[in-house]
PDB file of C-alpha atoms in Angstrom:
ATOM      1  CA  MET A   1     -50.108  -2.727 -62.555  1.00 48.00           C
ATOM      2  CA  THR A   2     -48.771  -3.750 -59.283  1.00 49.00           C
ATOM      3  CA  GLU A   3     -44.778  -3.379 -58.629  1.00 51.00           C
ATOM      4  CA  PRO A   4     -43.477  -7.255 -57.759  1.00 53.00           C
ATOM      5  CA  PRO A   5     -42.474  -7.371 -54.571  1.00 53.00           C
ATOM      6  CA  THR A   6     -38.550  -6.533 -53.840  1.00 52.00           C
ATOM      7  CA  PRO A   7     -37.328  -9.743 -51.631  1.00 51.00           C
ATOM      8  CA  ALA A   8     -36.262  -9.163 -47.843  1.00 49.00           C
ATOM      9  CA  ASP A   9     -32.728  -8.021 -47.106  1.00 48.00           C
ATOM     10  CA  PRO A  10     -31.183 -10.715 -46.426  1.00 48.00           C
ATOM     11  CA  GLU A  11     -30.582 -11.381 -42.739  1.00 45.00           C
ATOM     12  CA  PRO A  12     -26.878 -10.529 -41.427  1.00 44.00           C
ATOM     13  CA  ASP A  13     -25.015 -13.689 -39.876  1.00 43.00           C
ATOM     14  CA  VAL A  14     -24.876 -13.868 -36.341  1.00 41.00           C
ATOM     15  CA  GLU A  15     -22.387 -15.478 -34.684  1.00 41.00           C
ATOM     16  CA  PRO A  16     -23.720 -18.289 -32.640  1.00 41.00           C
ATOM     17  CA  SER A  17     -22.517 -16.546 -28.851  1.00 38.00           C
ATOM     18  CA  SER A  18     -19.921 -19.319 -27.886  1.00 38.00           C
ATOM     19  CA  PRO A  19     -20.157 -20.326 -24.012  1.00 39.00           C
ATOM     20  CA  SER A  20     -18.275 -18.065 -20.929  1.00 40.00           C
ATOM     21  CA  LYS A  21     -14.639 -19.129 -20.679  1.00 42.00           C
ATOM     22  CA  GLY A  22     -14.115 -17.083 -18.666  1.00 45.00           C
ATOM     23  CA  HIS A  23     -11.114 -14.312 -18.565  1.00 49.00           C
ATOM     24  CA  ALA A  24      -9.493 -14.671 -21.249  1.00 52.00           C
ATOM     25  CA  PRO A  25      -5.765 -15.970 -21.475  1.00 59.00           C
ATOM     26  CA  ARG A  26      -3.151 -13.568 -20.819  1.00 62.00           C
ATOM     27  CA  SER A  27       0.006 -12.728 -22.983  1.00 66.00           C
ATOM     28  CA  LEU A  28       3.875 -13.617 -21.754  1.00 64.00           C
ATOM     29  CA  LYS A  29       3.673 -10.247 -22.511  1.00 63.00           C
ATOM     30  CA  ASP A  30       0.875  -9.062 -20.385  1.00 66.00           C
ATOM     31  CA  TRP A  31       2.304 -11.378 -17.479  1.00 63.00           C
ATOM     32  CA  ILE A  32       6.156  -9.741 -17.600  1.00 65.00           C
ATOM     33  CA  LEU A  33       3.907  -6.177 -17.243  1.00 66.00           C
ATOM     34  CA  ARG A  34       1.673  -7.629 -14.300  1.00 66.00           C
ATOM     35  CA  LEU A  35       4.019  -9.562 -12.743  1.00 67.00           C
ATOM     36  CA  SER A  36       7.018  -6.899 -12.965  1.00 67.00           C
ATOM     37  CA  PRO A  37       6.989  -5.126  -9.530  1.00 67.00           C
ATOM     38  CA  ILE A  38       7.471  -8.609  -8.150  1.00 68.00           C
ATOM     39  CA  LEU A  39      10.578  -9.313 -10.073  1.00 69.00           C
ATOM     40  CA  ALA A  40      11.727  -6.046  -9.470  1.00 69.00           C
ATOM     41  CA  LEU A  41      11.514  -6.705  -5.481  1.00 68.00           C
ATOM     42  CA  ALA A  42      14.002  -9.964  -6.122  1.00 68.00           C
ATOM     43  CA  GLY A  43      16.189  -8.167  -8.026  1.00 69.00           C
ATOM     44  CA  LEU A  44      16.757  -5.565  -5.060  1.00 69.00           C
ATOM     45  CA  VAL A  45      16.969  -8.513  -2.293  1.00 68.00           C
ATOM     46  CA  ILE A  46      19.829  -9.954  -4.516  1.00 74.00           C
ATOM     47  CA  LEU A  47      21.376  -6.520  -4.979  1.00 69.00           C
ATOM     48  CA  ALA A  48      20.727  -5.914  -1.024  1.00 65.00           C
ATOM     49  CA  PHE A  49      22.345  -9.789  -0.512  1.00 66.00           C
ATOM     50  CA  ALA A  50      25.193  -9.364  -2.716  1.00 69.00           C
ATOM     51  CA  MET A  51      25.791  -5.490  -1.562  1.00 68.00           C
ATOM     52  CA  GLY A  52      26.038  -6.870   2.245  1.00 64.00           C
ATOM     53  CA  TRP A  53      23.617  -4.391   2.604  1.00 63.00           C
ATOM     54  CA  ASN A  54      22.210  -7.241   5.125  1.00 62.00           C
ATOM     55  CA  LYS A  55      24.800  -7.034   7.130  1.00 67.00           C
ATOM     56  CA  TYR A  56      24.299  -3.453   8.639  1.00 69.00           C
ATOM     57  CA  LEU A  57      21.031  -5.198  10.186  1.00 71.00           C
ATOM     58  CA  SER A  58      22.860  -7.346  12.817  1.00 73.00           C
ATOM     59  CA  MET A  59      24.571  -7.390  16.611  1.00 77.00           C
ATOM     60  CA  GLU A  60      28.002  -6.001  15.181  1.00 80.00           C
ATOM     61  CA  MET A  61      25.220  -3.094  14.378  1.00 80.00           C
ATOM     62  CA  LEU A  62      24.226  -2.286  17.961  1.00 84.00           C
ATOM     63  CA  ARG A  63      27.881  -2.630  19.672  1.00 83.00           C
ATOM     64  CA  GLU A  64      28.719   0.294  17.371  1.00 84.00           C
ATOM     65  CA  HIS A  65      26.009   2.678  16.374  1.00 86.00           C
ATOM     66  CA  GLY A  66      23.162   1.147  19.471  1.00 86.00           C
ATOM     67  CA  LEU A  67      24.600   4.026  22.362  1.00 89.00           C
ATOM     68  CA  ASN A  68      24.863   6.800  19.668  1.00 91.00           C
ATOM     69  CA  LEU A  69      21.486   6.534  18.057  1.00 92.00           C
ATOM     70  CA  GLN A  70      19.934   6.034  21.407  1.00 92.00           C
ATOM     71  CA  ALA A  71      21.504   9.837  22.482  1.00 93.00           C
ATOM     72  CA  PHE A  72      19.842  11.363  19.442  1.00 94.00           C
ATOM     73  CA  ALA A  73      16.794   9.622  20.088  1.00 94.00           C
ATOM     74  CA  ALA A  74      17.329  11.285  22.966  1.00 93.00           C
ATOM     75  CA  GLU A  75      17.936  14.587  21.513  1.00 94.00           C
ATOM     76  CA  ARG A  76      15.321  14.468  18.489  1.00 95.00           C
ATOM     77  CA  PHE A  77      12.551  12.553  20.405  1.00 95.00           C
ATOM     78  CA  LEU A  78      10.211  12.993  17.009  1.00 96.00           C
ATOM     79  CA  LEU A  79      12.857  12.659  14.279  1.00 96.00           C
ATOM     80  CA  ALA A  80      14.295   9.570  15.200  1.00 96.00           C
ATOM     81  CA  LEU A  81      10.763   8.279  15.764  1.00 96.00           C
ATOM     82  CA  VAL A  82       9.496   8.922  12.067  1.00 96.00           C
ATOM     83  CA  ILE A  83      13.218   7.465  10.690  1.00 95.00           C
ATOM     84  CA  PHE A  84      12.787   4.705  12.667  1.00 96.00           C
ATOM     85  CA  ILE A  85       9.747   3.807  11.547  1.00 96.00           C
ATOM     86  CA  ALA A  86      10.679   4.891   8.087  1.00 94.00           C
ATOM     87  CA  VAL A  87      13.403   2.863   8.248  1.00 91.00           C
ATOM     88  CA  TYR A  88      12.221   0.274   8.944  1.00 93.00           C
ATOM     89  CA  ALA A  89       9.112  -0.385   6.567  1.00 92.00           C
ATOM     90  CA  LEU A  90      11.239  -0.116   4.161  1.00 87.00           C
ATOM     91  CA  ALA A  91      12.974  -3.647   5.519  1.00 87.00           C
ATOM     92  CA  THR A  92      10.108  -5.150   5.934  1.00 88.00           C
ATOM     93  CA  ALA A  93       9.070  -4.048   2.396  1.00 84.00           C
ATOM     94  CA  SER A  94      12.504  -5.285   1.480  1.00 78.00           C
ATOM     95  CA  THR A  95      11.798  -8.699   2.491  1.00 74.00           C
ATOM     96  CA  ILE A  96      15.651  -8.021   3.490  1.00 74.00           C
ATOM     97  CA  PRO A  97      16.119 -10.562   6.920  1.00 68.00           C
ATOM     98  CA  GLY A  98      17.650  -9.373  10.040  1.00 68.00           C
ATOM     99  CA  PRO A  99      15.029  -6.673  11.365  1.00 79.00           C
ATOM    100  CA  VAL A 100      14.958  -8.029  15.065  1.00 83.00           C
ATOM    101  CA  PHE A 101      18.095  -6.116  15.844  1.00 87.00           C
ATOM    102  CA  LEU A 102      16.492  -2.945  14.532  1.00 90.00           C
ATOM    103  CA  THR A 103      13.524  -3.794  16.678  1.00 91.00           C
ATOM    104  CA  LEU A 104      16.482  -4.012  19.727  1.00 91.00           C
ATOM    105  CA  LEU A 105      17.478  -1.424  18.485  1.00 92.00           C
ATOM    106  CA  GLY A 106      13.730   0.291  18.756  1.00 93.00           C
ATOM    107  CA  GLY A 107      13.956  -0.651  22.404  1.00 93.00           C
ATOM    108  CA  MET A 108      17.528   1.016  22.794  1.00 92.00           C
ATOM    109  CA  MET A 109      16.102   4.417  21.242  1.00 94.00           C
ATOM    110  CA  PHE A 110      13.110   4.751  22.346  1.00 95.00           C
ATOM    111  CA  GLY A 111      11.551   1.632  25.798  1.00 92.00           C
ATOM    112  CA  PRO A 112      10.123  -1.199  25.497  1.00 92.00           C
ATOM    113  CA  LEU A 113       6.469   0.313  25.057  1.00 94.00           C
ATOM    114  CA  VAL A 114       7.156   3.321  21.839  1.00 96.00           C
ATOM    115  CA  GLY A 115       9.804   1.299  20.763  1.00 95.00           C
ATOM    116  CA  ALA A 116       7.511  -1.414  20.542  1.00 95.00           C
ATOM    117  CA  LEU A 117       3.823   0.811  18.811  1.00 96.00           C
ATOM    118  CA  ALA A 118       7.155   2.242  16.262  1.00 96.00           C
ATOM    119  CA  GLN A 119       7.942  -1.165  14.733  1.00 94.00           C
ATOM    120  CA  ALA A 120       4.830  -2.068  14.949  1.00 95.00           C
ATOM    121  CA  THR A 121       3.510   1.022  12.935  1.00 96.00           C
ATOM    122  CA  GLY A 122       6.398   0.063  10.352  1.00 95.00           C
ATOM    123  CA  ALA A 123       6.384  -2.764   9.757  1.00 94.00           C
ATOM    124  CA  THR A 124       2.555  -2.181   9.296  1.00 95.00           C
ATOM    125  CA  LEU A 125       2.972  -0.009   6.409  1.00 95.00           C
ATOM    126  CA  GLY A 126       5.697  -2.141   4.939  1.00 92.00           C
ATOM    127  CA  SER A 127       3.096  -5.554   5.107  1.00 92.00           C
ATOM    128  CA  ILE A 128       0.624  -3.107   3.343  1.00 93.00           C
ATOM    129  CA  ALA A 129       3.083  -1.856   0.291  1.00 89.00           C
ATOM    130  CA  ILE A 130       3.964  -6.066   0.143  1.00 88.00           C
ATOM    131  CA  TYR A 131       0.264  -6.775   0.223  1.00 89.00           C
ATOM    132  CA  MET A 132      -0.718  -4.602  -2.392  1.00 87.00           C
ATOM    133  CA  LEU A 133       1.965  -5.577  -4.709  1.00 83.00           C
ATOM    134  CA  TYR A 134       1.319  -9.346  -5.095  1.00 82.00           C
ATOM    135  CA  ARG A 135      -2.591  -8.240  -4.617  1.00 82.00           C
ATOM    136  CA  SER A 136      -2.271  -5.798  -7.422  1.00 79.00           C
ATOM    137  CA  ALA A 137      -0.143  -8.133  -9.268  1.00 73.00           C
ATOM    138  CA  ILE A 138      -1.819 -11.525  -9.491  1.00 68.00           C
ATOM    139  CA  GLY A 139      -4.206 -11.727  -6.718  1.00 64.00           C
ATOM    140  CA  THR A 140      -6.812 -10.023  -7.979  1.00 67.00           C
ATOM    141  CA  TRP A 141      -6.455 -12.383 -10.920  1.00 67.00           C
ATOM    142  CA  LEU A 142      -6.782 -15.185  -8.533  1.00 66.00           C
ATOM    143  CA  ARG A 143      -9.760 -14.513  -6.866  1.00 66.00           C
ATOM    144  CA  ALA A 144     -11.627 -13.915  -9.932  1.00 67.00           C
ATOM    145  CA  LYS A 145     -10.046 -17.481 -11.382  1.00 67.00           C
ATOM    146  CA  PHE A 146     -11.161 -19.181  -7.743  1.00 62.00           C
ATOM    147  CA  GLU A 147     -15.363 -17.524  -8.352  1.00 65.00           C
ATOM    148  CA  ALA A 148     -15.101 -19.110 -11.601  1.00 67.00           C
ATOM    149  CA  ASP A 149     -13.879 -22.492 -10.852  1.00 64.00           C
ATOM    150  CA  ALA A 150     -15.468 -22.273  -6.828  1.00 60.00           C
ATOM    151  CA  GLY A 151     -13.981 -25.218  -6.266  1.00 60.00           C
ATOM    152  CA  MET A 152     -12.019 -25.986  -2.911  1.00 61.00           C
ATOM    153  CA  MET A 153     -10.004 -22.554  -3.003  1.00 58.00           C
ATOM    154  CA  HIS A 154     -12.595 -20.479  -4.166  1.00 59.00           C
ATOM    155  CA  ARG A 155     -13.978 -21.701  -0.581  1.00 63.00           C
ATOM    156  CA  ILE A 156     -10.617 -22.110   1.307  1.00 60.00           C
ATOM    157  CA  ALA A 157     -10.447 -18.144   0.081  1.00 63.00           C
ATOM    158  CA  THR A 158     -14.308 -17.050   1.350  1.00 68.00           C
ATOM    159  CA  GLY A 159     -13.386 -18.669   4.635  1.00 64.00           C
ATOM    160  CA  ILE A 160     -10.395 -16.246   4.823  1.00 69.00           C
ATOM    161  CA  ASP A 161     -12.657 -13.239   3.862  1.00 70.00           C
ATOM    162  CA  ARG A 162     -15.192 -14.898   6.729  1.00 73.00           C
ATOM    163  CA  ASN A 163     -12.493 -15.068   9.677  1.00 77.00           C
ATOM    164  CA  ALA A 164      -9.951 -12.944   8.357  1.00 82.00           C
ATOM    165  CA  PHE A 165      -9.542 -11.193  11.485  1.00 87.00           C
ATOM    166  CA  VAL A 166      -8.892 -14.097  13.565  1.00 83.00           C
ATOM    167  CA  THR A 167      -6.950 -16.306  11.356  1.00 82.00           C
ATOM    168  CA  LEU A 168      -4.707 -13.592  10.170  1.00 86.00           C
ATOM    169  CA  LEU A 169      -4.128 -12.359  14.368  1.00 86.00           C
ATOM    170  CA  THR A 170      -3.676 -16.064  15.064  1.00 81.00           C
ATOM    171  CA  LEU A 171      -1.492 -16.236  12.301  1.00 81.00           C
ATOM    172  CA  ARG A 172       1.134 -13.284  13.276  1.00 85.00           C
ATOM    173  CA  LEU A 173       1.543 -14.132  16.829  1.00 80.00           C
ATOM    174  CA  ILE A 174       3.302 -17.514  15.904  1.00 76.00           C
ATOM    175  CA  PRO A 175       7.006 -15.963  15.750  1.00 71.00           C
ATOM    176  CA  SER A 176       7.948 -19.542  13.511  1.00 69.00           C
ATOM    177  CA  VAL A 177       5.266 -17.953  10.965  1.00 74.00           C
ATOM    178  CA  PRO A 178       7.288 -16.406   8.396  1.00 76.00           C
ATOM    179  CA  PHE A 179       6.432 -12.570   7.966  1.00 82.00           C
ATOM    180  CA  VAL A 180       7.193 -12.175   4.803  1.00 81.00           C
ATOM    181  CA  LEU A 181       4.882 -15.473   3.366  1.00 80.00           C
ATOM    182  CA  ILE A 182       1.868 -14.401   5.308  1.00 84.00           C
ATOM    183  CA  ASN A 183       2.158 -11.203   3.831  1.00 86.00           C
ATOM    184  CA  ALA A 184       2.788 -12.503   0.286  1.00 81.00           C
ATOM    185  CA  THR A 185      -0.293 -15.247   0.414  1.00 80.00           C
ATOM    186  CA  ALA A 186      -2.972 -12.574   1.750  1.00 84.00           C
ATOM    187  CA  GLY A 187      -2.069 -10.424  -1.146  1.00 82.00           C
ATOM    188  CA  MET A 188      -1.966 -13.631  -3.206  1.00 77.00           C
ATOM    189  CA  VAL A 189      -5.407 -14.411  -2.080  1.00 77.00           C
ATOM    190  CA  ALA A 190      -6.576 -11.061  -2.204  1.00 77.00           C
ATOM    191  CA  ALA A 191      -7.618 -11.116   1.833  1.00 83.00           C
ATOM    192  CA  PRO A 192      -9.826  -8.207   3.304  1.00 87.00           C
ATOM    193  CA  LEU A 193      -7.878  -5.005   3.244  1.00 90.00           C
ATOM    194  CA  ARG A 194      -8.972  -3.709   7.082  1.00 92.00           C
ATOM    195  CA  PRO A 195      -8.422  -6.484   9.235  1.00 91.00           C
ATOM    196  CA  TYR A 196      -5.804  -7.121   7.435  1.00 92.00           C
ATOM    197  CA  ILE A 197      -3.755  -4.367   8.930  1.00 94.00           C
ATOM    198  CA  ALA A 198      -5.517  -4.536  12.352  1.00 94.00           C
ATOM    199  CA  ALA A 199      -4.205  -8.193  12.841  1.00 92.00           C
ATOM    200  CA  THR A 200      -0.136  -7.390  11.687  1.00 93.00           C
ATOM    201  CA  PHE A 201      -0.384  -3.824  14.012  1.00 95.00           C
ATOM    202  CA  LEU A 202      -1.859  -6.307  17.237  1.00 92.00           C
ATOM    203  CA  GLY A 203       0.063  -9.116  16.356  1.00 89.00           C
ATOM    204  CA  LEU A 204       2.830  -7.978  16.507  1.00 90.00           C
ATOM    205  CA  LEU A 205       2.754  -5.838  19.755  1.00 91.00           C
ATOM    206  CA  PRO A 206       3.481  -8.645  22.378  1.00 85.00           C
ATOM    207  CA  SER A 207       6.037 -10.759  20.399  1.00 85.00           C
ATOM    208  CA  THR A 208       7.924  -7.345  19.914  1.00 90.00           C
ATOM    209  CA  TYR A 209       7.466  -5.211  23.310  1.00 91.00           C
ATOM    210  CA  ILE A 210       9.897  -8.483  24.866  1.00 88.00           C
ATOM    211  CA  TYR A 211      12.036  -7.584  22.172  1.00 89.00           C
ATOM    212  CA  THR A 212      12.009  -4.013  22.699  1.00 93.00           C
ATOM    213  CA  TRP A 213      12.216  -4.943  25.898  1.00 91.00           C
ATOM    214  CA  ILE A 214      15.306  -7.015  25.557  1.00 89.00           C
ATOM    215  CA  GLY A 215      16.508  -3.907  23.830  1.00 89.00           C
ATOM    216  CA  TRP A 216      16.548  -1.816  26.639  1.00 90.00           C
ATOM    217  CA  GLY A 217      18.457  -3.897  28.406  1.00 87.00           C
ATOM    218  CA  LEU A 218      20.980  -3.837  26.194  1.00 87.00           C
ATOM    219  CA  GLY A 219      21.152  -0.954  25.616  1.00 84.00           C
ATOM    220  CA  ASP A 220      22.266  -0.521  29.764  1.00 83.00           C
ATOM    221  CA  LEU A 221      24.176  -3.086  28.494  1.00 84.00           C
ATOM    222  CA  LEU A 222      26.252  -1.479  26.535  1.00 84.00           C
ATOM    223  CA  ARG A 223      26.825   1.799  28.557  1.00 83.00           C
ATOM    224  CA  GLN A 224      28.620  -0.361  31.287  1.00 82.00           C
ATOM    225  CA  GLY A 225      30.837  -0.819  28.639  1.00 77.00           C
ATOM    226  CA  VAL A 226      29.789  -4.931  28.084  1.00 76.00           C
ATOM    227  CA  GLN A 227      30.082  -5.444  25.115  1.00 74.00           C
ATOM    228  CA  PRO A 228      27.568  -8.697  23.818  1.00 72.00           C
ATOM    229  CA  ASP A 229      26.848 -11.245  21.570  1.00 67.00           C
ATOM    230  CA  LEU A 230      23.906 -13.479  20.277  1.00 68.00           C
ATOM    231  CA  ASN A 231      24.697 -16.183  23.067  1.00 72.00           C
ATOM    232  CA  MET A 232      25.012 -13.887  26.013  1.00 72.00           C
ATOM    233  CA  LEU A 233      21.887 -12.541  24.590  1.00 71.00           C
ATOM    234  CA  VAL A 234      20.305 -15.595  24.879  1.00 69.00           C
ATOM    235  CA  SER A 235      21.704 -15.934  28.101  1.00 70.00           C
ATOM    236  CA  LYS A 236      21.234 -13.298  29.957  1.00 72.00           C
ATOM    237  CA  PHE A 237      17.655 -12.894  28.410  1.00 73.00           C
ATOM    238  CA  PHE A 238      16.627 -16.834  28.381  1.00 70.00           C
ATOM    239  CA  TRP A 239      13.204 -16.521  30.286  1.00 70.00           C
ATOM    240  CA  PRO A 240      11.579 -12.646  28.106  1.00 71.00           C
ATOM    241  CA  LEU A 241      12.969 -15.364  25.250  1.00 70.00           C
ATOM    242  CA  MET A 242      11.698 -17.862  26.511  1.00 74.00           C
ATOM    243  CA  GLY A 243       7.809 -15.750  27.036  1.00 71.00           C
ATOM    244  CA  VAL A 244       7.948 -15.139  23.313  1.00 71.00           C
ATOM    245  CA  ALA A 245       7.799 -18.507  22.696  1.00 69.00           C
ATOM    246  CA  PHE A 246       5.041 -19.065  25.252  1.00 73.00           C
ATOM    247  CA  LEU A 247       3.220 -16.486  23.716  1.00 68.00           C
ATOM    248  CA  SER A 248       2.827 -17.931  20.286  1.00 68.00           C
ATOM    249  CA  ILE A 249       2.040 -20.820  21.905  1.00 72.00           C
ATOM    250  CA  LEU A 250      -0.678 -20.283  24.358  1.00 75.00           C
ATOM    251  CA  LEU A 251      -2.084 -16.900  22.669  1.00 71.00           C
ATOM    252  CA  PRO A 252      -3.342 -18.819  19.251  1.00 69.00           C
ATOM    253  CA  LEU A 253      -4.671 -21.307  21.949  1.00 76.00           C
ATOM    254  CA  MET A 254      -7.084 -18.624  23.925  1.00 76.00           C
ATOM    255  CA  ILE A 255      -8.277 -16.838  20.893  1.00 71.00           C
ATOM    256  CA  LYS A 256      -9.196 -20.879  19.237  1.00 74.00           C
ATOM    257  CA  GLY A 257     -11.043 -21.283  22.088  1.00 78.00           C
ATOM    258  CA  GLY A 258     -12.934 -17.812  23.435  1.00 77.00           C
ATOM    259  CA  GLN A 259     -14.252 -18.414  19.312  1.00 72.00           C
ATOM    260  CA  ALA A 260     -15.133 -21.547  19.819  1.00 78.00           C
ATOM    261  CA  TRP A 261     -17.143 -20.876  23.237  1.00 83.00           C
ATOM    262  CA  TYR A 262     -18.982 -17.719  20.821  1.00 75.00           C
ATOM    263  CA  LYS A 263     -19.827 -20.423  18.783  1.00 79.00           C
ATOM    264  CA  ARG A 264     -21.346 -22.137  20.779  1.00 82.00           C
ATOM    265  CA  ARG A 265     -22.979 -19.703  22.605  1.00 80.00           C
ATOM    266  CA  ARG A 266     -24.244 -18.456  19.698  1.00 79.00           C
ATOM    267  CA  LYS A 267     -25.817 -21.731  18.658  1.00 80.00           C
ATOM    268  CA  ARG A 268     -27.229 -22.071  22.350  1.00 81.00           C
ATOM    269  CA  MET A 269     -29.053 -18.414  22.235  1.00 79.00           C
ATOM    270  CA  ALA A 270     -30.368 -19.153  18.443  1.00 70.00           C
TER     271      ALA A 270
END
């Protein structure tokens, strides 16, 4: 006698797959944790202004301590150089205004060439810190969102990737473009790191060399017993300061012109 067939096991309920909606929305707690480094940086800047620490980066600091720091650099060159680079990196990362006075001090302590290289090194290190802070906080998330949306912002970010070095170098050569804004924006769009570092270091050198040369001349004035102020500084070093403005206009145009010429040449050779 044959056994009656056993009923088949019911198939497990399978939840229909929902279309991909990208990343799940983050909770308020997640956003607070993600943005906490930026909030901490903002708190540090507010504290610096409240305590008056920004006043140390001033002409008064140069007049009171410039010659002593110059003598210290002459006696302990390597130690002074390392300390200067570290202080400049910290000042850049903290976004406190006034690094131009540190640049003048670098010229007084080390001369135009070494002072410019030291300033560019310290500023680049501080810029990398700000870049990484913004990239880790929101840059990676924004790039993923741009790619998922595949809209205008994705095209802009991709264009920056293709021309990252030229774009960032051009911005760095223009003193009127806020330095901190470039650091934050590059991190927020997750620009490639190596072109960012190279463009930052090289883009700082032309104007920095002029400022450190002015700082070297400022040291001569202080040794002569002159107590310069900003007005005197502008009048005495008017043409070098005009050179900074000239470079900020001429060099970006030269870069853009060279880039356009290279593209036309490639098309003719294709």
